[in-house]
Coordinates of C-alpha atoms in Angstrom, one line a residue:
M53 CA 46.4 -30.6 -79.6
E54 CA 49.1 -28.7 -76.7
T55 CA 48.6 -30.3 -73.7
L56 CA 48.6 -28.4 -70.2
P57 CA 51.8 -27.7 -68.8
D58 CA 52.3 -29.6 -65.1
H59 CA 51.8 -26.3 -63.4
W60 CA 48.4 -25.6 -64.5
V61 CA 47.2 -29.1 -63.6
W62 CA 44.8 -29.6 -60.4
P63 CA 45.5 -31.2 -58.2
P64 CA 49.0 -30.7 -58.7
L65 CA 51.6 -33.7 -59.6
D66 CA 53.5 -32.8 -56.7
A67 CA 50.6 -32.8 -54.5
P68 CA 49.7 -34.7 -51.3
E69 CA 48.1 -38.2 -51.6
E70 CA 45.4 -37.4 -49.9
R71 CA 45.0 -34.0 -52.2
R72 CA 45.9 -36.0 -55.6
D73 CA 41.5 -37.0 -56.3
G74 CA 40.8 -33.7 -56.5
K75 CA 39.5 -33.0 -53.1
L76 CA 40.6 -30.2 -50.8
T77 CA 40.7 -31.7 -47.0
K78 CA 39.2 -29.9 -44.5
Q79 CA 42.4 -28.3 -43.0
K80 CA 43.0 -27.0 -46.2
L81 CA 39.7 -25.3 -46.5
M82 CA 40.0 -24.0 -42.7
E83 CA 43.5 -22.8 -44.1
L84 CA 41.8 -20.6 -47.1
F85 CA 38.8 -19.9 -45.2
E86 CA 41.3 -18.1 -42.3
L87 CA 43.4 -16.5 -45.1
S88 CA 40.5 -14.9 -46.9
L89 CA 39.2 -13.6 -43.3
R90 CA 42.3 -12.1 -43.0
V91 CA 42.8 -10.5 -46.2
N92 CA 39.2 -9.2 -45.8
L93 CA 39.3 -7.9 -43.1
K94 CA 43.0 -5.6 -44.4
V95 CA 41.2 -4.6 -47.5
T96 CA 37.5 -4.0 -46.5
P97 CA 38.1 -0.6 -44.7
I98 CA 40.2 0.8 -47.3
A99 CA 37.8 -0.2 -50.2
Y100 CA 34.6 1.1 -48.2
L101 CA 36.2 4.8 -47.3
L102 CA 37.2 5.3 -51.1
V103 CA 33.7 3.7 -51.8
L104 CA 32.7 6.9 -49.6
A105 CA 34.7 9.1 -50.7
T106 CA 33.8 9.1 -53.8
S107 CA 30.3 9.5 -53.3
M108 CA 30.6 12.0 -50.9
I109 CA 33.0 14.2 -54.1
S110 CA 30.4 13.1 -56.6
T111 CA 27.7 14.7 -54.1
Q112 CA 29.4 18.1 -53.7
V113 CA 30.4 18.4 -57.7
N114 CA 27.1 18.0 -58.2
T115 CA 25.9 20.0 -55.9
M116 CA 28.8 22.0 -57.3
L117 CA 27.6 22.0 -60.6
K118 CA 24.1 23.0 -60.2
T119 CA 25.1 26.1 -58.3
I120 CA 27.9 27.3 -61.0
K121 CA 25.1 26.6 -63.9
E122 CA 22.4 29.0 -61.8
E123 CA 25.5 31.7 -61.3
E124 CA 27.1 31.1 -65.2
R125 CA 30.5 31.7 -63.4
I126 CA 33.6 31.8 -65.6
N127 CA 34.8 28.9 -65.6
P128 CA 32.6 26.2 -64.1
V129 CA 36.2 23.3 -64.6
W130 CA 38.4 25.5 -61.8
E131 CA 35.8 26.3 -59.5
V132 CA 34.7 21.9 -59.5
S133 CA 38.5 20.9 -59.8
R134 CA 38.9 23.5 -56.4
V135 CA 36.1 22.2 -55.0
V136 CA 37.0 18.1 -55.6
S137 CA 40.7 18.4 -54.3
R138 CA 39.6 20.3 -51.2
K139 CA 37.6 17.4 -50.6
I140 CA 40.4 14.6 -51.4
D141 CA 42.7 16.8 -49.0
A142 CA 40.0 17.2 -46.2
I143 CA 39.2 13.0 -46.8
A144 CA 43.2 12.4 -46.8
E145 CA 43.1 13.9 -42.9
E146 CA 40.8 12.3 -41.7
Y147 CA 41.8 8.7 -42.9
E148 CA 45.7 9.8 -41.4
E149 CA 44.4 10.8 -38.1

């Protein structure tokens, strides 16, 4: 049976003495917590905007599909594509401001 490479071992073989027992120190936990907060503060607004944009576009597409179906337009795909691209442009402009 093969052994794992050194860089896969936890705790790392070159870890400071206080971490070789496999436990994280309180200071390291605080550093990880602060890092996760910083990452979340940067990623969350972008993720929220993507979800919001997707929801808005989905609602608009569903409305357009109903309208197109009722009016029996010749090229519904073109109509939906046009509306979706207008919505994406509007959201992009809002985000840039």
